[in-house]
Amino acid sequence: TSTSTSTSHALMRDESRTIVLNDLILLEKIFSYLDTSSLHQASIACKQWKRVRWVNLDIQGRENVPWEKLRELILTRHPRKVVVSGSSVSHEARLVDAVVSSRLTQQLFCHRCHLNTSDFHKISLCMLALHNSLTVLDLSRNLITDEGVVFFSSVFIVFLLHIQSQLMTSDGGMCILLLLLFVVFGFHFPSIASVHLRSGLLENTSLISLNLRGTCMSSVGYGTIVRTIANHRTLQHLDISDQGNMTRMKLTSLCYLLASTSTLKSLSIASSYFPHGFGFCTHLLPQFSRSVTKASVRGSLAHLNMSDTKLYGSILALFANNLSNECAIQSLQLEGNTITSFDSHHLKTILKTCSSLDALSLRDNPLGYLGTKILSEGLLLSHSLKTLDLAFCGITQYALLGFLLVVKRKSIPLQHLDLSFNCLGDSGAFQFANFISCMSSPNWQAGISLEGKGGRRRCCDVGLGYSTATVFNHATTSSTATTTA
């Protein structure tokens, strides 16, 4: 009896730590009662606490979760947001069985939970199709394996052995050849998990955000999911990043998605690499660029993330040169694409073509002096750019001088400029100090932090312009230049 009592108390303490309550008014009322000496008012508040509906349930990263107690809690409290990312899944008590028991859950985060095919089936059937109340679903870092290939291959092996026994042939060379052909073409079968997810998406009418980052889908599974999303009525944010090489089937599915959807506002295909050479993207990338233009013109697509996709050289040229002047995309991320000074004129083309672009991220691209100069010329053609990220771009003091002269002379409406982790030197710090002094206005406010070899030194807020936020983290400047700036 003492052991069971201690266990129940431990479960209760565990639950009290993992439940998050968002009712701030009730919290303030309870704590105001506890500050007084009136225990009667405190007991009334405790009764209200028992009847309140839990909003958030967060058991992220927990190893030993009381799943039966959790299931009872979800059935009685009906939390709207459930976060079980990184939690362990045991064979005795299933995580998904506890989660799908709620009919009112609107946000479900299952990042890196090692879900299997059965779990995908339960989430798709219960959360997406039957309950139809989810608005945010995060299934990132859960492998959608190609179990369909293994299943059909095993069935076909049995079929070949049966034919060989019927023909009474001793030579199995033909069977082995047919088996190899089937294994090659067997990858055209989607995985069972992707089929379950497709079935749930077809019946769903409430999902707004879907995260499938790092699920390692095959080309067919990728195409199955993307083409299903193209006909979804409410989905606005889609993250299908980190899916390996961008094959023909994947890129064709993306073109179909952008050409068909009327609700998608944000698309992320980061860390999906475009292969160079062999004429792969000769006709597919221009089609992709035209699809991006069509989706943005319809007023749906506003944010596109193409970071770490090896979008440089001829691939970047094909993408930039096929964007029409009607492209209305607002935010574009091209981080970590190894864009050098030789490719900077393609960035200039993008700035000229996308007239409504207000945020451009070029972080971690070795632009150098010449690339920054050409980018400055492209800024003269853009009348709407407000946010520019140039961190880790190898910008030197000489490139900074020309860049600041262009911004100052043409009054480019930049509001956020990130120049962190660039080798500006002492001269660059002095140049920027002079730029700040020339831009003194009551409307200009920014916090500038310079971090050099002597540690971080924070300066007071200084006048910049139009709420310009400028960042100088880890800039290589000396102590004298830092103090002056």
GROMACS .gro file of C-alpha atoms in nm:
model
  485
    1THR     CA    1   0.000   0.000   0.000
    2SER     CA    2   0.280   0.242   0.083
    3THR     CA    3   0.453   0.163  -0.247
    4SER     CA    4   0.140   0.227  -0.455
    5THR     CA    5   0.070   0.548  -0.262
    6SER     CA    6   0.420   0.681  -0.323
    7THR     CA    7   0.390   0.588  -0.692
    8SER     CA    8   0.062   0.775  -0.729
    9HIS     CA    9   0.208   1.081  -0.558
   10ALA     CA   10   0.505   1.065  -0.796
   11LEU     CA   11   0.268   1.051  -1.093
   12MET     CA   12   0.078   1.349  -0.964
   13ARG     CA   13   0.398   1.547  -0.917
   14ASP     CA   14   0.506   1.445  -1.265
   15GLU     CA   15   0.178   1.565  -1.413
   16SER     CA   16   0.191   1.893  -1.226
   17ARG     CA   17   0.529   1.966  -1.380
   18THR     CA   18   0.430   1.881  -1.734
   19ILE     CA   19   0.096   2.064  -1.757
   20VAL     CA   20   0.105   2.427  -1.861
   21LEU     CA   21  -0.188   2.657  -1.789
   22ASN     CA   22  -0.234   2.969  -2.000
   23ASP     CA   23  -0.518   3.127  -1.806
   24LEU     CA   24  -0.328   3.429  -1.672
   25ILE     CA   25  -0.636   3.592  -1.516
   26LEU     CA   26  -0.704   3.288  -1.301
   27LEU     CA   27  -0.338   3.268  -1.202
   28GLU     CA   28  -0.336   3.630  -1.092
   29LYS     CA   29  -0.653   3.575  -0.895
   30ILE     CA   30  -0.512   3.270  -0.716
   31PHE     CA   31  -0.185   3.438  -0.625
   32SER     CA   32  -0.366   3.750  -0.505
   33TYR     CA   33  -0.572   3.531  -0.273
   34LEU     CA   34  -0.264   3.353  -0.143
   35ASP     CA   35  -0.102   3.684  -0.059
   36THR     CA   36  -0.383   3.762   0.182
   37SER     CA   37  -0.478   3.586   0.503
   38SER     CA   38  -0.819   3.476   0.381
   39LEU     CA   39  -0.809   3.096   0.342
   40HIS     CA   40  -1.176   3.089   0.244
   41GLN     CA   41  -1.111   3.287  -0.073
   42ALA     CA   42  -0.813   3.064  -0.148
   43SER     CA   43  -1.032   2.752  -0.127
   44ILE     CA   44  -1.283   2.908  -0.370
   45ALA     CA   45  -0.999   2.974  -0.613
   46CYS     CA   46  -0.883   2.612  -0.582
   47LYS     CA   47  -1.229   2.489  -0.683
   48GLN     CA   48  -1.214   2.710  -0.990
   49TRP     CA   49  -0.869   2.566  -1.063
   50LYS     CA   50  -1.012   2.213  -1.071
   51ARG     CA   51  -1.284   2.308  -1.318
   52VAL     CA   52  -1.060   2.500  -1.553
   53ARG     CA   53  -0.977   2.362  -1.897
   54TRP     CA   54  -0.609   2.293  -1.961
   55VAL     CA   55  -0.481   2.476  -2.267
   56ASN     CA   56  -0.130   2.337  -2.314
   57LEU     CA   57   0.012   1.994  -2.240
   58ASP     CA   58   0.390   1.983  -2.271
   59ILE     CA   59   0.584   1.660  -2.206
   60GLN     CA   60   0.867   1.739  -2.444
   61GLY     CA   61   1.178   1.527  -2.401
   62ARG     CA   62   1.044   1.317  -2.112
   63GLU     CA   63   1.177   0.963  -2.080
   64ASN     CA   64   0.932   0.802  -1.836
   65VAL     CA   65   0.582   0.928  -1.903
   66PRO     CA   66   0.279   0.776  -1.723
   67TRP     CA   67   0.083   0.708  -2.041
   68GLU     CA   68  -0.233   0.573  -1.876
   69LYS     CA   69  -0.257   0.877  -1.651
   70LEU     CA   70  -0.181   1.096  -1.949
   71ARG     CA   71  -0.462   0.941  -2.151
   72GLU     CA   72  -0.710   0.996  -1.867
   73LEU     CA   73  -0.592   1.354  -1.835
   74ILE     CA   74  -0.638   1.422  -2.207
   75LEU     CA   75  -0.987   1.268  -2.202
   76THR     CA   76  -1.097   1.483  -1.906
   77ARG     CA   77  -0.914   1.812  -1.968
   78HIS     CA   78  -0.914   1.826  -2.352
   79PRO     CA   79  -0.598   2.033  -2.407
   80ARG     CA   80  -0.584   2.237  -2.725
   81LYS     CA   81  -0.206   2.209  -2.770
   82VAL     CA   82  -0.008   1.887  -2.710
   83VAL     CA   83   0.374   1.879  -2.731
   84VAL     CA   84   0.527   1.530  -2.708
   85SER     CA   85   0.843   1.602  -2.912
   86GLY     CA   86   1.139   1.384  -2.823
   87SER     CA   87   0.943   1.165  -2.581
   88SER     CA   88   1.018   0.794  -2.570
   89VAL     CA   89   0.770   0.541  -2.706
   90SER     CA   90   0.750   0.200  -2.540
   91HIS     CA   91   0.567  -0.113  -2.654
   92GLU     CA   92   0.372  -0.133  -2.329
   93ALA     CA   93   0.216   0.213  -2.347
   94ARG     CA   94   0.183   0.385  -2.682
   95LEU     CA   95   0.228   0.758  -2.711
   96VAL     CA   96  -0.009   0.795  -3.004
   97ASP     CA   97  -0.286   0.600  -2.829
   98ALA     CA   98  -0.283   0.859  -2.552
   99VAL     CA   99  -0.261   1.159  -2.785
  100VAL     CA  100  -0.531   1.067  -3.037
  101SER     CA  101  -0.787   1.018  -2.761
  102SER     CA  102  -0.860   1.391  -2.757
  103ARG     CA  103  -1.115   1.522  -3.004
  104LEU     CA  104  -1.045   1.890  -2.936
  105THR     CA  105  -0.666   1.903  -2.983
  106GLN     CA  106  -0.578   2.173  -3.235
  107GLN     CA  107  -0.197   2.163  -3.227
  108LEU     CA  108   0.009   1.842  -3.215
  109PHE     CA  109   0.391   1.841  -3.208
  110CYS     CA  110   0.555   1.498  -3.247
  111HIS     CA  111   0.908   1.598  -3.346
  112ARG     CA  112   1.153   1.306  -3.337
  113CYS     CA  113   0.921   1.057  -3.164
  114HIS     CA  114   1.026   0.751  -3.370
  115LEU     CA  115   0.674   0.697  -3.503
  116ASN     CA  116   0.609   0.379  -3.700
  117THR     CA  117   0.356   0.294  -3.970
  118SER     CA  118   0.084   0.211  -3.717
  119ASP     CA  119   0.133   0.549  -3.547
  120PHE     CA  120   0.102   0.731  -3.879
  121HIS     CA  121  -0.217   0.537  -3.947
  122LYS     CA  122  -0.370   0.635  -3.610
  123ILE     CA  123  -0.276   1.002  -3.645
  124SER     CA  124  -0.410   1.018  -4.000
  125LEU     CA  125  -0.732   0.830  -3.923
  126CYS     CA  126  -0.819   0.987  -3.587
  127MET     CA  127  -0.660   1.333  -3.579
  128LEU     CA  128  -0.690   1.431  -3.946
  129ALA     CA  129  -0.992   1.241  -4.079
  130LEU     CA  130  -1.232   1.162  -3.792
  131HIS     CA  131  -1.174   1.442  -3.539
  132ASN     CA  132  -1.085   1.696  -3.810
  133SER     CA  133  -0.984   1.962  -3.556
  134LEU     CA  134  -0.606   1.986  -3.603
  135THR     CA  135  -0.469   2.316  -3.733
  136VAL     CA  136  -0.096   2.254  -3.668
  137LEU     CA  137   0.073   1.914  -3.716
  138ASP     CA  138   0.448   1.860  -3.669
  139LEU     CA  139   0.578   1.517  -3.775
  140SER     CA  140   0.936   1.626  -3.844
  141ARG     CA  141   1.228   1.385  -3.801
  142ASN     CA  142   1.000   1.079  -3.807
  143LEU     CA  143   1.111   0.846  -4.083
  144ILE     CA  144   0.848   0.764  -4.343
  145THR     CA  145   1.018   0.444  -4.459
  146ASP     CA  146   0.960   0.258  -4.785
  147GLU     CA  147   0.789  -0.040  -4.631
  148GLY     CA  148   0.572  -0.072  -4.941
  149VAL     CA  149   0.876  -0.176  -5.145
  150VAL     CA  150   0.967  -0.450  -4.897
  151PHE     CA  151   0.611  -0.579  -4.888
  152PHE     CA  152   0.561  -0.593  -5.264
  153SER     CA  153   0.908  -0.740  -5.316
  154SER     CA  154   0.837  -1.024  -5.073
  155VAL     CA  155   0.503  -1.094  -5.241
  156PHE     CA  156   0.669  -1.097  -5.582
  157ILE     CA  157   0.941  -1.336  -5.463
  158VAL     CA  158   0.675  -1.584  -5.355
  159PHE     CA  159   0.503  -1.541  -5.691
  160LEU     CA  160   0.827  -1.612  -5.882
  161LEU     CA  161   0.900  -1.921  -5.676
  162HIS     CA  162   0.550  -2.048  -5.748
  163ILE     CA  163   0.595  -1.997  -6.124
  164GLN     CA  164   0.932  -2.172  -6.117
  165SER     CA  165   0.786  -2.471  -5.938
  166GLN     CA  166   0.502  -2.487  -6.189
  167LEU     CA  167   0.738  -2.475  -6.489
  168MET     CA  168   0.969  -2.733  -6.327
  169THR     CA  169   1.278  -2.540  -6.442
  170SER     CA  170   1.608  -2.580  -6.266
  171ASP     CA  171   1.755  -2.260  -6.400
  172GLY     CA  172   1.655  -1.969  -6.180
  173GLY     CA  173   1.837  -1.704  -6.385
  174MET     CA  174   1.516  -1.569  -6.537
  175CYS     CA  175   1.356  -1.542  -6.195
  176ILE     CA  176   1.656  -1.356  -6.056
  177LEU     CA  177   1.648  -1.117  -6.353
  178LEU     CA  178   1.278  -1.049  -6.305
  179LEU     CA  179   1.335  -1.000  -5.934
  180LEU     CA  180   1.606  -0.742  -5.998
  181LEU     CA  181   1.379  -0.558  -6.241
  182PHE     CA  182   1.105  -0.553  -5.982
  183VAL     CA  183   1.336  -0.421  -5.710
  184VAL     CA  184   1.439  -0.139  -5.944
  185PHE     CA  185   1.084  -0.050  -6.039
  186GLY     CA  186   0.950  -0.139  -5.697
  187PHE     CA  187   1.053   0.202  -5.568
  188HIS     CA  188   0.762   0.341  -5.765
  189PHE     CA  189   0.539   0.211  -5.487
  190PRO     CA  190   0.484   0.468  -5.209
  191SER     CA  191   0.544   0.372  -4.848
  192ILE     CA  192   0.253   0.259  -4.634
  193ALA     CA  193   0.303   0.553  -4.396
  194SER     CA  194   0.277   0.805  -4.682
  195VAL     CA  195  -0.038   0.632  -4.806
  196HIS     CA  196  -0.195   0.663  -4.459
  197LEU     CA  197  -0.096   1.030  -4.440
  198ARG     CA  198  -0.243   1.091  -4.786
  199SER     CA  199  -0.573   0.932  -4.681
  200GLY     CA  200  -0.593   1.156  -4.375
  201LEU     CA  201  -0.514   1.471  -4.574
  202LEU     CA  202  -0.784   1.389  -4.829
  203GLU     CA  203  -1.049   1.386  -4.555
  204ASN     CA  204  -0.913   1.682  -4.359
  205THR     CA  205  -1.053   2.035  -4.388
  206SER     CA  206  -0.895   2.211  -4.089
  207LEU     CA  207  -0.514   2.180  -4.117
  208ILE     CA  208  -0.325   2.509  -4.157
  209SER     CA  209   0.039   2.416  -4.092
  210LEU     CA  210   0.217   2.087  -4.173
  211ASN     CA  211   0.582   2.012  -4.092
  212LEU     CA  212   0.740   1.708  -4.259
  213ARG     CA  213   1.102   1.817  -4.227
  214GLY     CA  214   1.358   1.537  -4.232
  215THR     CA  215   1.113   1.251  -4.285
  216CYS     CA  216   1.334   1.097  -4.558
  217MET     CA  217   1.049   1.027  -4.799
  218SER     CA  218   1.117   0.855  -5.127
  219SER     CA  219   1.044   1.035  -5.454
  220VAL     CA  220   0.710   0.858  -5.490
  221GLY     CA  221   0.607   0.919  -5.130
  222TYR     CA  222   0.715   1.283  -5.166
  223GLY     CA  223   0.508   1.322  -5.482
  224THR     CA  224   0.208   1.148  -5.325
  225ILE     CA  225   0.200   1.385  -5.027
  226VAL     CA  226   0.274   1.704  -5.226
  227ARG     CA  227   0.010   1.634  -5.492
  228THR     CA  228  -0.246   1.565  -5.219
  229ILE     CA  229  -0.160   1.893  -5.046
  230ALA     CA  230  -0.210   2.075  -5.378
  231ASN     CA  231  -0.585   2.007  -5.350
  232HIS     CA  232  -0.611   2.085  -4.978
  233ARG     CA  233  -0.851   2.368  -4.897
  234THR     CA  234  -0.700   2.527  -4.587
  235LEU     CA  235  -0.325   2.446  -4.569
  236GLN     CA  236  -0.116   2.765  -4.558
  237HIS     CA  237   0.229   2.664  -4.428
  238LEU     CA  238   0.424   2.364  -4.555
  239ASP     CA  239   0.775   2.256  -4.452
  240ILE     CA  240   0.917   1.964  -4.652
  241SER     CA  241   1.284   2.048  -4.598
  242ASP     CA  242   1.578   1.811  -4.564
  243GLN     CA  243   1.455   1.547  -4.809
  244GLY     CA  244   1.786   1.464  -4.980
  245ASN     CA  245   1.843   1.520  -5.351
  246MET     CA  246   1.578   1.700  -5.553
  247THR     CA  247   1.478   1.440  -5.811
  248ARG     CA  248   1.269   1.493  -6.122
  249MET     CA  249   0.958   1.352  -5.956
  250LYS     CA  250   0.998   1.578  -5.651
  251LEU     CA  251   1.047   1.892  -5.859
  252THR     CA  252   0.756   1.803  -6.086
  253SER     CA  253   0.534   1.756  -5.780
  254LEU     CA  254   0.640   2.098  -5.647
  255CYS     CA  255   0.552   2.258  -5.980
  256TYR     CA  256   0.210   2.094  -5.966
  257LEU     CA  257   0.162   2.214  -5.608
  258LEU     CA  258   0.248   2.576  -5.687
  259ALA     CA  259   0.036   2.575  -6.003
  260SER     CA  260  -0.271   2.427  -5.829
  261THR     CA  261  -0.282   2.560  -5.473
  262SER     CA  262  -0.474   2.873  -5.387
  263THR     CA  263  -0.413   2.883  -5.010
  264LEU     CA  264  -0.041   2.806  -4.959
  265LYS     CA  265   0.141   3.111  -4.820
  266SER     CA  266   0.471   2.966  -4.698
  267LEU     CA  267   0.682   2.690  -4.853
  268SER     CA  268   1.016   2.558  -4.727
  269ILE     CA  269   1.229   2.318  -4.933
  270ALA     CA  270   1.557   2.388  -4.754
  271SER     CA  271   1.834   2.123  -4.754
  272SER     CA  272   1.688   1.953  -5.063
  273TYR     CA  273   1.978   1.963  -5.303
  274PHE     CA  274   1.954   2.050  -5.671
  275PRO     CA  275   2.196   1.822  -5.862
  276HIS     CA  276   2.425   1.998  -6.108
  277GLY     CA  277   2.504   1.876  -6.456
  278PHE     CA  278   2.353   1.611  -6.687
  279GLY     CA  279   2.082   1.853  -6.802
  280PHE     CA  280   1.867   1.774  -6.500
  281CYS     CA  281   1.710   2.116  -6.446
  282THR     CA  282   1.715   2.244  -6.803
  283HIS     CA  283   1.336   2.241  -6.835
  284LEU     CA  284   1.223   2.169  -6.478
  285LEU     CA  285   1.372   2.474  -6.299
  286PRO     CA  286   1.226   2.726  -6.547
  287GLN     CA  287   0.891   2.558  -6.493
  288PHE     CA  288   0.945   2.582  -6.116
  289SER     CA  289   1.024   2.955  -6.142
  290ARG     CA  290   0.714   3.020  -6.350
  291SER     CA  291   0.507   2.824  -6.097
  292VAL     CA  292   0.645   3.040  -5.815
  293THR     CA  293   0.544   3.349  -6.011
  294LYS     CA  294   0.192   3.218  -6.072
  295ALA     CA  295   0.145   3.124  -5.706
  296SER     CA  296   0.262   3.467  -5.588
  297VAL     CA  297   0.048   3.652  -5.843
  298ARG     CA  298  -0.261   3.469  -5.717
  299GLY     CA  299  -0.185   3.623  -5.378
  300SER     CA  300  -0.115   3.294  -5.201
  301LEU     CA  301   0.263   3.228  -5.191
  302ALA     CA  302   0.446   3.498  -4.994
  303HIS     CA  303   0.742   3.320  -4.827
  304LEU     CA  304   0.984   3.081  -4.999
  305ASN     CA  305   1.276   2.915  -4.821
  306MET     CA  306   1.542   2.766  -5.053
  307SER     CA  307   1.836   2.763  -4.812
  308ASP     CA  308   2.107   2.497  -4.844
  309THR     CA  309   1.978   2.371  -5.178
  310LYS     CA  310   2.303   2.423  -5.376
  311LEU     CA  311   2.128   2.697  -5.571
  312TYR     CA  312   2.427   2.855  -5.742
  313GLY     CA  313   2.583   2.878  -6.086
  314SER     CA  314   2.364   2.767  -6.374
  315ILE     CA  315   2.091   2.648  -6.136
  316LEU     CA  316   2.056   2.997  -5.985
  317ALA     CA  317   2.066   3.147  -6.336
  318LEU     CA  318   1.777   2.930  -6.450
  319PHE     CA  319   1.574   3.018  -6.142
  320ALA     CA  320   1.639   3.395  -6.158
  321ASN     CA  321   1.605   3.445  -6.533
  322ASN     CA  322   1.264   3.273  -6.549
  323LEU     CA  323   1.099   3.484  -6.280
  324SER     CA  324   0.865   3.728  -6.450
  325ASN     CA  325   0.817   4.093  -6.355
  326GLU     CA  326   0.481   4.004  -6.205
  327CYS     CA  327   0.637   3.795  -5.926
  328ALA     CA  328   0.489   3.916  -5.597
  329ILE     CA  329   0.682   3.706  -5.348
  330GLN     CA  330   0.757   3.893  -5.025
  331SER     CA  331   1.025   3.688  -4.845
  332LEU     CA  332   1.305   3.481  -4.998
  333GLN     CA  333   1.570   3.283  -4.808
  334LEU     CA  334   1.882   3.175  -4.997
  335GLU     CA  335   2.111   3.095  -4.704
  336GLY     CA  336   2.410   2.864  -4.736
  337ASN     CA  337   2.390   2.819  -5.114
  338THR     CA  338   2.758   2.901  -5.182
  339ILE     CA  339   2.661   3.202  -5.394
  340THR     CA  340   2.985   3.377  -5.493
  341SER     CA  341   3.065   3.703  -5.670
  342PHE     CA  342   3.024   3.527  -6.007
  343ASP     CA  343   2.658   3.461  -5.925
  344SER     CA  344   2.578   3.804  -5.777
  345HIS     CA  345   2.432   3.939  -6.100
  346HIS     CA  346   2.160   3.673  -6.067
  347LEU     CA  347   2.074   3.820  -5.726
  348LYS     CA  348   2.053   4.157  -5.899
  349THR     CA  349   1.806   4.005  -6.144
  350ILE     CA  350   1.593   3.872  -5.856
  351LEU     CA  351   1.586   4.216  -5.689
  352LYS     CA  352   1.486   4.376  -6.016
  353THR     CA  353   1.216   4.120  -6.096
  354CYS     CA  354   1.050   4.078  -5.756
  355SER     CA  355   0.914   4.428  -5.706
  356SER     CA  356   0.733   4.341  -5.380
  357LEU     CA  357   1.026   4.162  -5.212
  358ASP     CA  358   1.068   4.304  -4.860
  359ALA     CA  359   1.293   4.041  -4.694
  360LEU     CA  360   1.602   3.876  -4.844
  361SER     CA  361   1.837   3.648  -4.650
  362LEU     CA  362   2.179   3.577  -4.802
  363ARG     CA  363   2.346   3.453  -4.485
  364ASP     CA  364   2.650   3.228  -4.523
  365ASN     CA  365   2.720   3.303  -4.892
  366PRO     CA  366   3.078   3.411  -4.980
  367LEU     CA  367   2.986   3.723  -5.176
  368GLY     CA  368   3.312   3.907  -5.112
  369TYR     CA  369   3.394   4.255  -5.240
  370LEU     CA  370   3.270   4.220  -5.598
  371GLY     CA  371   2.955   4.035  -5.496
  372THR     CA  372   2.863   4.304  -5.242
  373LYS     CA  373   2.921   4.574  -5.504
  374ILE     CA  374   2.690   4.405  -5.755
  375LEU     CA  375   2.431   4.347  -5.479
  376SER     CA  376   2.446   4.719  -5.398
  377GLU     CA  377   2.361   4.794  -5.760
  378GLY     CA  378   2.067   4.556  -5.730
  379LEU     CA  379   1.943   4.742  -5.423
  380LEU     CA  380   1.901   5.052  -5.640
  381LEU     CA  381   1.642   4.859  -5.842
  382SER     CA  382   1.442   4.748  -5.537
  383HIS     CA  383   1.196   4.992  -5.382
  384SER     CA  384   1.041   4.766  -5.118
  385LEU     CA  385   1.329   4.576  -4.951
  386LYS     CA  386   1.318   4.632  -4.575
  387THR     CA  387   1.511   4.335  -4.429
  388LEU     CA  388   1.853   4.223  -4.554
  389ASP     CA  389   2.065   3.954  -4.389
  390LEU     CA  390   2.433   3.959  -4.495
  391ALA     CA  391   2.589   3.767  -4.205
  392PHE     CA  392   2.884   3.538  -4.283
  393CYS     CA  393   2.916   3.687  -4.634
  394GLY     CA  394   3.285   3.783  -4.619
  395ILE     CA  395   3.214   4.156  -4.643
  396THR     CA  396   3.529   4.364  -4.592
  397GLN     CA  397   3.575   4.731  -4.507
  398TYR     CA  398   3.609   4.828  -4.874
  399ALA     CA  399   3.287   4.651  -4.972
  400LEU     CA  400   3.108   4.808  -4.675
  401LEU     CA  401   3.204   5.160  -4.785
  402GLY     CA  402   3.043   5.121  -5.127
  403PHE     CA  403   2.740   4.951  -4.977
  404LEU     CA  404   2.680   5.233  -4.726
  405LEU     CA  405   2.724   5.499  -4.994
  406VAL     CA  406   2.451   5.338  -5.203
  407VAL     CA  407   2.215   5.308  -4.905
  408LYS     CA  408   2.279   5.669  -4.805
  409ARG     CA  409   2.258   5.822  -5.153
  410LYS     CA  410   1.942   5.651  -5.274
  411SER     CA  411   1.760   5.638  -4.936
  412ILE     CA  412   1.688   5.265  -4.960
  413PRO     CA  413   1.408   5.187  -4.709
  414LEU     CA  414   1.602   4.924  -4.513
  415GLN     CA  415   1.469   4.864  -4.165
  416HIS     CA  416   1.675   4.559  -4.060
  417LEU     CA  417   2.034   4.501  -4.166
  418ASP     CA  418   2.246   4.214  -4.031
  419LEU     CA  419   2.620   4.241  -4.094
  420SER     CA  420   2.734   4.008  -3.817
  421PHE     CA  421   3.039   3.783  -3.852
  422ASN     CA  422   3.203   3.989  -4.127
  423CYS     CA  423   3.566   4.107  -4.135
  424LEU     CA  424   3.498   4.480  -4.120
  425GLY     CA  425   3.815   4.585  -3.939
  426ASP     CA  426   3.883   4.920  -3.775
  427SER     CA  427   3.821   5.117  -4.093
  428GLY     CA  428   3.483   4.954  -4.141
  429ALA     CA  429   3.379   5.048  -3.787
  430PHE     CA  430   3.480   5.410  -3.848
  431GLN     CA  431   3.292   5.414  -4.178
  432PHE     CA  432   2.978   5.291  -4.014
  433ALA     CA  433   3.020   5.544  -3.732
  434ASN     CA  434   3.029   5.822  -3.991
  435PHE     CA  435   2.725   5.673  -4.163
  436ILE     CA  436   2.537   5.679  -3.833
  437SER     CA  437   2.631   6.041  -3.764
  438CYS     CA  438   2.498   6.149  -4.106
  439MET     CA  439   2.168   5.971  -4.045
  440SER     CA  440   2.068   6.151  -3.725
  441SER     CA  441   1.691   6.186  -3.698
  442PRO     CA  442   1.437   6.147  -3.416
  443ASN     CA  443   1.280   5.855  -3.602
  444TRP     CA  444   1.601   5.653  -3.622
  445GLN     CA  445   1.661   5.414  -3.335
  446ALA     CA  446   1.886   5.108  -3.326
  447GLY     CA  447   2.084   4.903  -3.079
  448ILE     CA  448   2.432   4.830  -3.208
  449SER     CA  449   2.648   4.563  -3.048
  450LEU     CA  450   3.007   4.509  -3.155
  451GLU     CA  451   3.190   4.200  -3.043
  452GLY     CA  452   3.562   4.184  -3.102
  453LYS     CA  453   3.864   4.015  -2.960
  454GLY     CA  454   3.828   4.187  -2.625
  455GLY     CA  455   3.484   4.046  -2.556
  456ARG     CA  456   3.140   4.192  -2.604
  457ARG     CA  457   3.101   4.566  -2.561
  458ARG     CA  458   2.753   4.709  -2.573
  459CYS     CA  459   2.705   5.065  -2.688
  460CYS     CA  460   2.410   5.285  -2.606
  461ASP     CA  461   2.127   5.326  -2.854
  462VAL     CA  462   2.219   5.559  -3.137
  463GLY     CA  463   2.021   5.728  -3.412
  464LEU     CA  464   1.992   5.533  -3.737
  465GLY     CA  465   1.693   5.568  -3.958
  466TYR     CA  466   1.334   5.455  -3.997
  467SER     CA  467   1.371   5.210  -3.706
  468THR     CA  468   1.675   5.051  -3.870
  469ALA     CA  469   1.803   4.755  -3.668
  470THR     CA  470   2.171   4.696  -3.742
  471VAL     CA  471   2.364   4.404  -3.592
  472PHE     CA  472   2.743   4.376  -3.563
  473ASN     CA  473   2.802   4.049  -3.379
  474HIS     CA  474   3.154   3.905  -3.378
  475ALA     CA  475   3.276   4.180  -3.610
  476THR     CA  476   3.655   4.187  -3.612
  477THR     CA  477   3.721   4.537  -3.481
  478SER     CA  478   3.965   4.672  -3.231
  479SER     CA  479   3.886   4.832  -2.896
  480THR     CA  480   3.938   5.188  -3.027
  481ALA     CA  481   3.715   5.138  -3.330
  482THR     CA  482   3.446   4.979  -3.114
  483THR     CA  483   3.441   5.269  -2.870
  484THR     CA  484   3.430   5.526  -3.151
  485ALA     CA  485   3.143   5.350  -3.329
   0.00000   0.00000   0.00000
